[in-house]
Structures are given as C-alpha cells and as structure tokens.
C-alpha cells in the first residue's frame, strides 16, 4: 500500500512526520545523537534489515539531516555525520525522551539520562517560550495562521475557529 505524502501540506508538523514518521528514522537519529556513525553500528544497535537501514540512511542524507563522509578509499567506506539540520533535531528527540520517561519508563526509572555537560547536572527537555522562558503548556498557547499558510485555504481555516486571525492581533476568531 502506497502511503500518503504530507510533504506539501501547509503544516510543518505534517511535513516533519512525512520525513521522520516511520518507526526507524527517529531511532537512527537517536543513535546518531548517541554517537553511532557507521552502517554496522546502526545495524547492530537497531537490529533492522540492511535494505531498510540503507533506505532510511539515504533519505536522511537526501534531506540533509546526515551527510556521508568517506573514511576509507579501498574499499570505499562511509560514516554518517549529523549536519547542522540534523543536530537541530536533537530537541525533538529530547522531548520524546522526556514524554516517554514520564509516561512509559519502567518502574526502575528512565533507561537513559541526559547529562548537561555545561552545568554538570542531569537534565531533561523543557519546552519554553522563546520570549519569556516560561514553560509552554497547551492551555496557555493559542495558534494563528502564519505567513506561509496558503492564501487559498485561509478563510476555510479561520472558519473552523481553531486559529486566531493574524489580522486581529491575537484576538481569537469565533
């Protein structure tokens, strides 16, 4: 069955899911953050088939989250290094860890702990407001249409009542 693509949807969540929304891709990125670089490391730690791993690594290279770096000429061998775009995905993985640690961890506790080397403390992800630095909670956030939302869908999106009208300076439409 061919899966639906979200690559052109006017929603960055949908576009992100289109890129990393299979079982293996977030785990490959997780392993990259843990330090895996070589094909056999990914294969050994994840236990997935070579063809699936090859497909996922190729996609991550195509989408510029990983880059292939040759480390041996004969025979040619490559490592997979996180790009700036790939490194920028770390907060997403950290947020998934935080949620999983809260709701899915075994009774003994989280299986992996993040340690912030800068301050020498164990830590976890917190999503905060980029302006005031207060934690973001669903109840404290509203959404409005941004400049990238397609004009042809604007009126129908506003009619749902789910989005604030950007022309009304944060006053909820409805």
GROMACS .gro file of N, CA and C in nm:
model
  522
    1UNK      N    1   0.084  -0.118   0.000
    1UNK     CA    2   0.000   0.000   0.000
    1UNK      C    3   0.089   0.125   0.000
    2UNK      N    4   0.063   0.215  -0.092
    2UNK     CA    5   0.139   0.339  -0.100
    2UNK      C    6   0.091   0.435   0.008
    3UNK      N    7   0.186   0.493   0.081
    3UNK     CA    8   0.147   0.583   0.188
    3UNK      C    9   0.125   0.724   0.134
    4UNK      N   10   0.039   0.797   0.200
    4UNK     CA   11   0.009   0.934   0.164
    4UNK      C   12   0.129   1.022   0.199
    5UNK      N   13   0.165   1.112   0.111
    5UNK     CA   14   0.274   1.205   0.142
    5UNK      C   15   0.216   1.333   0.201
    6UNK      N   16   0.285   1.384   0.301
    6UNK     CA   17   0.248   1.510   0.364
    6UNK      C   18   0.347   1.620   0.329
    7UNK      N   19   0.437   1.593   0.237
    7UNK     CA   20   0.548   1.684   0.206
    7UNK      C   21   0.502   1.822   0.162
    8UNK      N   22   0.384   1.833   0.105
    8UNK     CA   23   0.337   1.963   0.056
    8UNK      C   24   0.222   2.022   0.138
    9UNK      N   25   0.191   1.961   0.249
    9UNK     CA   26   0.084   2.013   0.333
    9UNK      C   27   0.126   2.147   0.393
   10UNK      N   28   0.029   2.236   0.419
   10UNK     CA   29   0.062   2.365   0.480
   10UNK      C   30   0.075   2.354   0.632
   11UNK      N   31   0.154   2.255   0.676
   11UNK     CA   32   0.170   2.229   0.818
   11UNK      C   33   0.308   2.168   0.840
   12UNK      N   34   0.390   2.234   0.919
   12UNK     CA   35   0.525   2.184   0.940
   12UNK      C   36   0.527   2.056   1.024
   13UNK      N   37   0.426   2.032   1.105
   13UNK     CA   38   0.418   1.904   1.177
   13UNK      C   39   0.397   1.792   1.075
   14UNK      N   40   0.305   1.811   0.982
   14UNK     CA   41   0.281   1.710   0.878
   14UNK      C   42   0.405   1.686   0.794
   15UNK      N   43   0.475   1.792   0.759
   15UNK     CA   44   0.596   1.778   0.678
   15UNK      C   45   0.705   1.704   0.755
   16UNK      N   46   0.716   1.731   0.884
   16UNK     CA   47   0.814   1.662   0.967
   16UNK      C   48   0.779   1.514   0.977
   17UNK      N   49   0.650   1.484   0.998
   17UNK     CA   50   0.606   1.344   1.004
   17UNK      C   51   0.635   1.275   0.871
   18UNK      N   52   0.618   1.346   0.761
   18UNK     CA   53   0.649   1.287   0.631
   18UNK      C   54   0.795   1.245   0.623
   19UNK      N   55   0.882   1.323   0.684
   19UNK     CA   56   1.025   1.294   0.681
   19UNK      C   57   1.065   1.187   0.782
   20UNK      N   58   1.018   1.197   0.905
   20UNK     CA   59   1.067   1.107   1.010
   20UNK      C   60   0.959   1.017   1.068
   21UNK      N   61   0.845   1.007   1.001
   21UNK     CA   62   0.730   0.940   1.060
   21UNK      C   63   0.722   0.789   1.046
   22UNK      N   64   0.831   0.722   1.017
   22UNK     CA   65   0.829   0.576   1.021
   22UNK      C   66   0.892   0.532   1.153
   23UNK      N   67   0.894   0.404   1.180
   23UNK     CA   68   0.948   0.354   1.307
   23UNK      C   69   1.096   0.375   1.321
   24UNK      N   70   1.170   0.362   1.212
   24UNK     CA   71   1.315   0.355   1.221
   24UNK      C   72   1.387   0.488   1.216
   25UNK      N   73   1.336   0.584   1.142
   25UNK     CA   74   1.409   0.709   1.123
   25UNK      C   75   1.439   0.782   1.253
   26UNK      N   76   1.342   0.800   1.343
   26UNK     CA   77   1.378   0.867   1.470
   26UNK      C   78   1.481   0.786   1.551
   27UNK      N   79   1.476   0.654   1.539
   27UNK     CA   80   1.573   0.572   1.612
   27UNK      C   81   1.713   0.583   1.551
   28UNK      N   82   1.721   0.596   1.419
   28UNK     CA   83   1.851   0.619   1.355
   28UNK      C   84   1.907   0.753   1.401
   29UNK      N   85   1.822   0.855   1.406
   29UNK     CA   86   1.867   0.985   1.455
   29UNK      C   87   1.908   0.977   1.602
   30UNK      N   88   1.832   0.905   1.681
   30UNK     CA   89   1.868   0.887   1.823
   30UNK      C   90   2.007   0.826   1.833
   31UNK      N   91   2.032   0.720   1.756
   31UNK     CA   92   2.163   0.655   1.759
   31UNK      C   93   2.272   0.749   1.712
   32UNK      N   94   2.241   0.835   1.616
   32UNK     CA   95   2.338   0.937   1.572
   32UNK      C   96   2.372   1.030   1.687
   33UNK      N   97   2.272   1.073   1.762
   33UNK     CA   98   2.297   1.159   1.878
   33UNK      C   99   2.377   1.086   1.985
   34UNK      N  100   2.359   0.956   1.996
   34UNK     CA  101   2.436   0.876   2.092
   34UNK      C  102   2.578   0.849   2.043
   35UNK      N  103   2.608   0.882   1.918
   35UNK     CA  104   2.745   0.868   1.867
   35UNK      C  105   2.766   0.767   1.755
   36UNK      N  106   2.662   0.695   1.714
   36UNK     CA  107   2.678   0.600   1.603
   36UNK      C  108   2.708   0.676   1.474
   37UNK      N  109   2.797   0.622   1.394
   37UNK     CA  110   2.832   0.686   1.267
   37UNK      C  111   2.839   0.586   1.152
   38UNK      N  112   2.869   0.461   1.182
   38UNK     CA  113   2.891   0.364   1.075
   38UNK      C  114   2.771   0.272   1.058
   39UNK      N  115   2.753   0.229   0.934
   39UNK     CA  116   2.641   0.143   0.897
   39UNK      C  117   2.628   0.025   0.993
   40UNK      N  118   2.740  -0.044   1.019
   40UNK     CA  119   2.733  -0.163   1.105
   40UNK      C  120   2.695  -0.129   1.249
   41UNK      N  121   2.726  -0.008   1.296
   41UNK     CA  122   2.683   0.033   1.430
   41UNK      C  123   2.531   0.047   1.435
   42UNK      N  124   2.475   0.114   1.334
   42UNK     CA  125   2.329   0.129   1.328
   42UNK      C  126   2.263  -0.009   1.318
   43UNK      N  127   2.318  -0.091   1.231
   43UNK     CA  128   2.262  -0.225   1.209
   43UNK      C  129   2.265  -0.307   1.338
   44UNK      N  130   2.376  -0.304   1.408
   44UNK     CA  131   2.392  -0.382   1.531
   44UNK      C  132   2.302  -0.330   1.644
   45UNK      N  133   2.298  -0.199   1.664
   45UNK     CA  134   2.222  -0.146   1.778
   45UNK      C  135   2.072  -0.148   1.752
   46UNK      N  136   2.031  -0.133   1.628
   46UNK     CA  137   1.888  -0.127   1.598
   46UNK      C  138   1.830  -0.261   1.554
   47UNK      N  139   1.913  -0.348   1.496
   47UNK     CA  140   1.865  -0.479   1.454
   47UNK      C  141   1.768  -0.476   1.337
   48UNK      N  142   1.777  -0.375   1.253
   48UNK     CA  143   1.689  -0.372   1.137
   48UNK      C  144   1.761  -0.426   1.014
   49UNK      N  145   1.685  -0.459   0.914
   49UNK     CA  146   1.743  -0.519   0.793
   49UNK      C  147   1.830  -0.419   0.720
   50UNK      N  148   1.927  -0.471   0.647
   50UNK     CA  149   2.022  -0.387   0.574
   50UNK      C  150   1.951  -0.300   0.470
   51UNK      N  151   1.851  -0.357   0.401
   51UNK     CA  152   1.784  -0.278   0.297
   51UNK      C  153   1.704  -0.163   0.357
   52UNK      N  154   1.637  -0.186   0.470
   52UNK     CA  155   1.560  -0.078   0.535
   52UNK      C  156   1.657   0.028   0.589
   53UNK      N  157   1.766  -0.015   0.651
   53UNK     CA  158   1.864   0.080   0.702
   53UNK      C  159   1.922   0.164   0.588
   54UNK      N  160   1.955   0.099   0.478
   54UNK     CA  161   2.008   0.171   0.362
   54UNK      C  162   1.909   0.275   0.312
   55UNK      N  163   1.781   0.238   0.301
   55UNK     CA  164   1.678   0.331   0.255
   55UNK      C  165   1.666   0.451   0.349
   56UNK      N  166   1.663   0.425   0.479
   56UNK     CA  167   1.646   0.534   0.576
   56UNK      C  168   1.769   0.625   0.580
   57UNK      N  169   1.888   0.567   0.577
   57UNK     CA  170   2.008   0.650   0.575
   57UNK      C  171   2.014   0.734   0.448
   58UNK      N  172   1.980   0.675   0.334
   58UNK     CA  173   1.980   0.752   0.209
   58UNK      C  174   1.882   0.868   0.216
   59UNK      N  175   1.765   0.844   0.274
   59UNK     CA  176   1.665   0.952   0.286
   59UNK      C  177   1.716   1.063   0.378
   60UNK      N  178   1.779   1.025   0.489
   60UNK     CA  179   1.832   1.126   0.581
   60UNK      C  180   1.944   1.206   0.516
   61UNK      N  181   2.022   1.143   0.429
   61UNK     CA  182   2.126   1.214   0.355
   61UNK      C  183   2.060   1.306   0.252
   62UNK      N  184   1.961   1.255   0.177
   62UNK     CA  185   1.889   1.336   0.078
   62UNK      C  186   1.828   1.460   0.140
   63UNK      N  187   1.774   1.444   0.260
   63UNK     CA  188   1.704   1.554   0.327
   63UNK      C  189   1.797   1.641   0.412
   64UNK      N  190   1.928   1.610   0.406
   64UNK     CA  191   2.031   1.691   0.470
   64UNK      C  192   2.030   1.686   0.624
   65UNK      N  193   1.984   1.576   0.682
   65UNK     CA  194   1.998   1.558   0.826
   65UNK      C  195   2.128   1.484   0.858
   66UNK      N  196   2.173   1.402   0.765
   66UNK     CA  197   2.301   1.333   0.777
   66UNK      C  198   2.381   1.359   0.651
   67UNK      N  199   2.513   1.350   0.664
   67UNK     CA  200   2.599   1.355   0.545
   67UNK      C  201   2.690   1.233   0.546
   68UNK      N  202   2.714   1.182   0.427
   68UNK     CA  203   2.806   1.068   0.413
   68UNK      C  204   2.947   1.122   0.402
   69UNK      N  205   3.035   1.070   0.488
   69UNK     CA  206   3.175   1.112   0.489
   69UNK      C  207   3.261   0.988   0.470
   70UNK      N  208   3.340   0.987   0.363
   70UNK     CA  209   3.424   0.871   0.334
   70UNK      C  210   3.537   0.863   0.437
   71UNK      N  211   3.554   0.746   0.495
   71UNK     CA  212   3.665   0.726   0.588
   71UNK      C  213   3.764   0.622   0.538
   72UNK      N  214   3.733   0.554   0.427
   72UNK     CA  215   3.827   0.458   0.368
   72UNK      C  216   3.808   0.462   0.217
   73UNK      N  217   3.920   0.459   0.145
   73UNK     CA  218   3.916   0.464  -0.001
   73UNK      C  219   3.890   0.327  -0.063
   74UNK      N  220   3.965   0.224  -0.017
   74UNK     CA  221   3.954   0.092  -0.077
   74UNK      C  222   3.934  -0.013   0.029
   75UNK      N  223   3.824  -0.081   0.028
   75UNK     CA  224   3.704  -0.045  -0.047
   75UNK      C  225   3.642   0.081   0.012
   76UNK      N  226   3.562   0.152  -0.067
   76UNK     CA  227   3.504   0.276  -0.016
   76UNK      C  228   3.411   0.248   0.103
   77UNK      N  229   3.433   0.321   0.211
   77UNK     CA  230   3.350   0.308   0.331
   77UNK      C  231   3.314   0.448   0.379
   78UNK      N  232   3.193   0.458   0.433
   78UNK     CA  233   3.142   0.589   0.473
   78UNK      C  234   3.093   0.588   0.617
   79UNK      N  235   3.099   0.704   0.678
   79UNK     CA  236   3.034   0.729   0.805
   79UNK      C  237   2.919   0.826   0.777
   80UNK      N  238   2.825   0.829   0.869
   80UNK     CA  239   2.711   0.918   0.859
   80UNK      C  240   2.721   1.018   0.973
   81UNK      N  241   2.743   1.144   0.938
   81UNK     CA  242   2.759   1.250   1.036
   81UNK      C  243   2.635   1.339   1.036
   82UNK      N  244   2.594   1.381   1.154
   82UNK     CA  245   2.484   1.476   1.163
   82UNK      C  246   2.524   1.609   1.101
   83UNK      N  247   2.435   1.667   1.023
   83UNK     CA  248   2.455   1.801   0.968
   83UNK      C  249   2.400   1.901   1.070
   84UNK      N  250   2.412   2.029   1.042
   84UNK     CA  251   2.352   2.131   1.128
   84UNK      C  252   2.202   2.107   1.139
   85UNK      N  253   2.139   2.074   1.028
   85UNK     CA  254   1.995   2.047   1.029
   85UNK      C  255   1.965   1.924   1.114
   86UNK      N  256   2.047   1.822   1.103
   86UNK     CA  257   2.029   1.702   1.184
   86UNK      C  258   2.050   1.729   1.332
   87UNK      N  259   2.156   1.804   1.366
   87UNK     CA  260   2.181   1.838   1.507
   87UNK      C  261   2.066   1.921   1.564
   88UNK      N  262   2.004   2.000   1.480
   88UNK     CA  263   1.892   2.084   1.524
   88UNK      C  264   1.768   2.001   1.557
   89UNK      N  265   1.769   1.874   1.521
   89UNK     CA  266   1.657   1.784   1.554
   89UNK      C  267   1.669   1.729   1.697
   90UNK      N  268   1.784   1.749   1.763
   90UNK     CA  269   1.804   1.694   1.897
   90UNK      C  270   1.694   1.733   1.996
   91UNK      N  271   1.648   1.858   2.001
   91UNK     CA  272   1.541   1.889   2.098
   91UNK      C  273   1.414   1.806   2.079
   92UNK      N  274   1.387   1.765   1.957
   92UNK     CA  275   1.269   1.681   1.932
   92UNK      C  276   1.289   1.544   1.996
   93UNK      N  277   1.407   1.486   1.976
   93UNK     CA  278   1.438   1.357   2.038
   93UNK      C  279   1.435   1.371   2.190
   94UNK      N  280   1.493   1.480   2.242
   94UNK     CA  281   1.496   1.501   2.387
   94UNK      C  282   1.354   1.517   2.442
   95UNK      N  283   1.266   1.584   2.369
   95UNK     CA  284   1.127   1.599   2.413
   95UNK      C  285   1.055   1.465   2.411
   96UNK      N  286   1.083   1.383   2.310
   96UNK     CA  287   1.024   1.249   2.307
   96UNK      C  288   1.072   1.166   2.425
   97UNK      N  289   1.202   1.179   2.458
   97UNK     CA  290   1.255   1.109   2.575
   97UNK      C  291   1.184   1.154   2.702
   98UNK      N  292   1.166   1.285   2.716
   98UNK     CA  293   1.102   1.340   2.836
   98UNK      C  294   0.962   1.282   2.852
   99UNK      N  295   0.884   1.282   2.743
   99UNK     CA  296   0.747   1.230   2.748
   99UNK      C  297   0.751   1.081   2.780
  100UNK      N  298   0.837   1.007   2.711
  100UNK     CA  299   0.849   0.863   2.735
  100UNK      C  300   0.894   0.831   2.877
  101UNK      N  301   0.987   0.912   2.931
  101UNK     CA  302   1.032   0.890   3.068
  101UNK      C  303   0.918   0.912   3.168
  102UNK      N  304   0.831   1.006   3.136
  102UNK     CA  305   0.719   1.034   3.227
  102UNK      C  306   0.610   0.928   3.220
  103UNK      N  307   0.579   0.884   3.098
  103UNK     CA  308   0.461   0.800   3.080
  103UNK      C  309   0.491   0.653   3.047
  104UNK      N  310   0.610   0.622   3.003
  104UNK     CA  311   0.638   0.485   2.955
  104UNK      C  312   0.758   0.418   3.019
  105UNK      N  313   0.830   0.489   3.104
  105UNK     CA  314   0.952   0.432   3.163
  105UNK      C  315   0.917   0.316   3.256
  106UNK      N  316   1.008   0.220   3.267
  106UNK     CA  317   0.985   0.111   3.362
  106UNK      C  318   0.988   0.164   3.506
  107UNK      N  319   0.941   0.083   3.596
  107UNK     CA  320   0.934   0.124   3.737
  107UNK      C  321   1.071   0.167   3.791
  108UNK      N  322   1.176   0.106   3.741
  108UNK     CA  323   1.312   0.139   3.787
  108UNK      C  324   1.354   0.280   3.747
  109UNK      N  325   1.289   0.337   3.646
  109UNK     CA  326   1.324   0.472   3.602
  109UNK      C  327   1.362   0.476   3.456
  110UNK      N  328   1.399   0.595   3.409
  110UNK     CA  329   1.434   0.611   3.267
  110UNK      C  330   1.552   0.524   3.227
  111UNK      N  331   1.549   0.470   3.106
  111UNK     CA  332   1.660   0.386   3.061
  111UNK      C  333   1.786   0.466   3.025
  112UNK      N  334   1.771   0.592   2.990
  112UNK     CA  335   1.884   0.677   2.953
  112UNK      C  336   1.863   0.814   3.017
  113UNK      N  337   1.970   0.872   3.068
  113UNK     CA  338   1.965   1.003   3.132
  113UNK      C  339   2.046   1.101   3.048
  114UNK      N  340   1.990   1.219   3.025
  114UNK     CA  341   2.065   1.325   2.959
  114UNK      C  342   2.145   1.400   3.066
  115UNK      N  343   2.271   1.426   3.038
  115UNK     CA  344   2.357   1.499   3.131
  115UNK      C  345   2.406   1.624   3.060
  116UNK      N  346   2.381   1.740   3.120
  116UNK     CA  347   2.422   1.868   3.061
  116UNK      C  348   2.565   1.897   3.104
  117UNK      N  349   2.659   1.881   3.013
  117UNK     CA  350   2.799   1.897   3.046
  117UNK      C  351   2.835   2.038   3.089
  118UNK      N  352   2.764   2.137   3.037
  118UNK     CA  353   2.793   2.276   3.068
  118UNK      C  354   2.778   2.306   3.217
  119UNK      N  355   2.671   2.255   3.278
  119UNK     CA  356   2.648   2.282   3.420
  119UNK      C  357   2.670   2.160   3.508
  120UNK      N  358   2.705   2.047   3.447
  120UNK     CA  359   2.737   1.922   3.518
  120UNK      C  360   2.618   1.864   3.594
  121UNK      N  361   2.497   1.881   3.540
  121UNK     CA  362   2.377   1.825   3.603
  121UNK      C  363   2.302   1.736   3.505
  122UNK      N  364   2.236   1.633   3.559
  122UNK     CA  365   2.143   1.555   3.479
  122UNK      C  366   2.025   1.646   3.448
  123UNK      N  367   1.962   1.624   3.332
  123UNK     CA  368   1.856   1.715   3.290
  123UNK      C  369   1.752   1.641   3.207
  124UNK      N  370   1.653   1.714   3.162
  124UNK     CA  371   1.550   1.665   3.071
  124UNK      C  372   1.505   1.783   2.986
  125UNK      N  373   1.437   1.753   2.879
  125UNK     CA  374   1.390   1.858   2.790
  125UNK      C  375   1.276   1.936   2.855
  126UNK      N  376   1.276   2.064   2.833
  126UNK     CA  377   1.166   2.152   2.872
  126UNK      C  378   1.136   2.240   2.751
  127UNK      N  379   1.011   2.249   2.715
  127UNK     CA  380   0.972   2.339   2.606
  127UNK      C  381   0.929   2.469   2.671
  128UNK      N  382   1.000   2.576   2.638
  128UNK     CA  383   0.974   2.706   2.699
  128UNK      C  384   0.945   2.810   2.592
  129UNK      N  385   0.881   2.916   2.634
  129UNK     CA  386   0.855   3.029   2.544
  129UNK      C  387   0.989   3.093   2.507
  130UNK      N  388   1.010   3.115   2.380
  130UNK     CA  389   1.135   3.174   2.333
  130UNK      C  390   1.149   3.319   2.381
  131UNK      N  391   1.038   3.383   2.421
  131UNK     CA  392   1.044   3.523   2.464
  131UNK      C  393   1.063   3.535   2.615
  132UNK      N  394   0.973   3.475   2.693
  132UNK     CA  395   0.977   3.493   2.839
  132UNK      C  396   1.042   3.378   2.914
  133UNK      N  397   1.072   3.268   2.845
  133UNK     CA  398   1.137   3.150   2.902
  133UNK      C  399   1.049   3.070   2.997
  134UNK      N  400   0.921   3.100   3.006
  134UNK     CA  401   0.828   3.022   3.088
  134UNK      C  402   0.794   2.892   3.016
  135UNK      N  403   0.772   2.783   3.091
  135UNK     CA  404   0.734   2.657   3.025
  135UNK      C  405   0.605   2.674   2.945
  136UNK      N  406   0.602   2.609   2.829
  136UNK     CA  407   0.481   2.613   2.745
  136UNK      C  408   0.389   2.500   2.787
  137UNK      N  409   0.264   2.534   2.810
  137UNK     CA  410   0.160   2.436   2.838
  137UNK      C  411   0.050   2.457   2.735
  138UNK      N  412  -0.013   2.349   2.696
  138UNK     CA  413  -0.119   2.355   2.595
  138UNK      C  414  -0.224   2.460   2.631
  139UNK      N  415  -0.263   2.466   2.756
  139UNK     CA  416  -0.369   2.558   2.799
  139UNK      C  417  -0.328   2.704   2.785
  140UNK      N  418  -0.201   2.731   2.775
  140UNK     CA  419  -0.151   2.870   2.770
  140UNK      C  420  -0.114   2.916   2.629
  141UNK      N  421  -0.143   2.835   2.529
  141UNK     CA  422  -0.099   2.867   2.393
  141UNK      C  423  -0.219   2.869   2.300
  142UNK      N  424  -0.220   2.967   2.211
  142UNK     CA  425  -0.318   2.968   2.102
  142UNK      C  426  -0.240   2.961   1.972
  143UNK      N  427  -0.308   2.932   1.865
  143UNK     CA  428  -0.241   2.923   1.735
  143UNK      C  429  -0.304   3.020   1.638
  144UNK      N  430  -0.219   3.076   1.553
  144UNK     CA  431  -0.269   3.166   1.449
  144UNK      C  432  -0.201   3.130   1.318
  145UNK      N  433  -0.260   3.169   1.210
  145UNK     CA  434  -0.204   3.139   1.079
  145UNK      C  435  -0.079   3.222   1.057
  146UNK      N  436   0.024   3.158   1.003
  146UNK     CA  437   0.150   3.225   0.977
  146UNK      C  438   0.161   3.269   0.832
  147UNK      N  439   0.269   3.337   0.800
  147UNK     CA  440   0.286   3.390   0.664
  147UNK      C  441   0.299   3.282   0.558
  148UNK      N  442   0.335   3.161   0.597
  148UNK     CA  443   0.348   3.053   0.500
  148UNK      C  444   0.220   2.976   0.475
  149UNK      N  445   0.112   3.011   0.546
  149UNK     CA  446  -0.014   2.940   0.524
  149UNK      C  447  -0.071   2.982   0.388
  150UNK      N  448  -0.111   2.886   0.304
  150UNK     CA  449  -0.160   2.919   0.170
  150UNK      C  450  -0.284   3.009   0.173
  151UNK      N  451  -0.279   3.118   0.100
  151UNK     CA  452  -0.389   3.214   0.097
  151UNK      C  453  -0.520   3.149   0.054
  152UNK      N  454  -0.513   3.050  -0.035
  152UNK     CA  455  -0.635   2.987  -0.085
  152UNK      C  456  -0.710   2.908   0.023
  153UNK      N  457  -0.641   2.872   0.132
  153UNK     CA  458  -0.705   2.796   0.239
  153UNK      C  459  -0.733   2.881   0.365
  154UNK      N  460  -0.696   3.008   0.361
  154UNK     CA  461  -0.703   3.093   0.479
  154UNK      C  462  -0.844   3.105   0.536
  155UNK      N  463  -0.939   3.139   0.454
  155UNK     CA  464  -1.076   3.161   0.503
  155UNK      C  465  -1.137   3.035   0.562
  156UNK      N  466  -1.116   2.922   0.496
  156UNK     CA  467  -1.173   2.798   0.549
  156UNK      C  468  -1.104   2.758   0.679
  157UNK      N  469  -0.974   2.784   0.692
  157UNK     CA  470  -0.904   2.754   0.817
  157UNK      C  471  -0.956   2.842   0.930
  158UNK      N  472  -0.975   2.970   0.903
  158UNK     CA  473  -1.027   3.061   1.006
  158UNK      C  474  -1.171   3.025   1.044
  159UNK      N  475  -1.247   2.976   0.947
  159UNK     CA  476  -1.387   2.940   0.973
  159UNK      C  477  -1.399   2.822   1.071
  160UNK      N  478  -1.296   2.743   1.085
  160UNK     CA  479  -1.302   2.631   1.180
  160UNK      C  480  -1.302   2.678   1.324
  161UNK      N  481  -1.255   2.800   1.347
  161UNK     CA  482  -1.247   2.853   1.483
  161UNK      C  483  -1.126   2.803   1.561
  162UNK      N  484  -1.042   2.725   1.498
  162UNK     CA  485  -0.924   2.670   1.567
  162UNK      C  486  -0.805   2.765   1.565
  163UNK      N  487  -0.806   2.863   1.477
  163UNK     CA  488  -0.692   2.953   1.461
  163UNK      C  489  -0.733   3.096   1.491
  164UNK      N  490  -0.642   3.169   1.554
  164UNK     CA  491  -0.662   3.313   1.571
  164UNK      C  492  -0.636   3.379   1.436
  165UNK      N  493  -0.708   3.486   1.410
  165UNK     CA  494  -0.688   3.563   1.287
  165UNK      C  495  -0.564   3.652   1.306
  166UNK      N  496  -0.460   3.632   1.226
  166UNK     CA  497  -0.339   3.713   1.246
  166UNK      C  498  -0.363   3.862   1.225
  167UNK      N  499  -0.469   3.898   1.156
  167UNK     CA  500  -0.501   4.038   1.133
  167UNK      C  501  -0.571   4.102   1.253
  168UNK      N  502  -0.606   4.019   1.353
  168UNK     CA  503  -0.676   4.072   1.470
  168UNK      C  504  -0.586   4.072   1.594
  169UNK      N  505  -0.455   4.067   1.573
  169UNK     CA  506  -0.352   4.081   1.679
  169UNK      C  507  -0.377   3.994   1.800
  170UNK      N  508  -0.396   3.864   1.779
  170UNK     CA  509  -0.408   3.770   1.892
  170UNK      C  510  -0.547   3.758   1.951
  171UNK      N  511  -0.644   3.831   1.898
  171UNK     CA  512  -0.781   3.819   1.947
  171UNK      C  513  -0.841   3.696   1.880
  172UNK      N  514  -0.888   3.597   1.956
  172UNK     CA  515  -0.941   3.475   1.894
  172UNK      C  516  -1.056   3.505   1.798
  173UNK      N  517  -1.051   3.438   1.682
  173UNK     CA  518  -1.164   3.447   1.589
  173UNK      C  519  -1.271   3.352   1.640
  174UNK      N  520  -1.390   3.379   1.628
  174UNK     CA  521  -1.502   3.293   1.670
  174UNK      C  522  -1.595   3.382   1.743
   0.00000   0.00000   0.00000
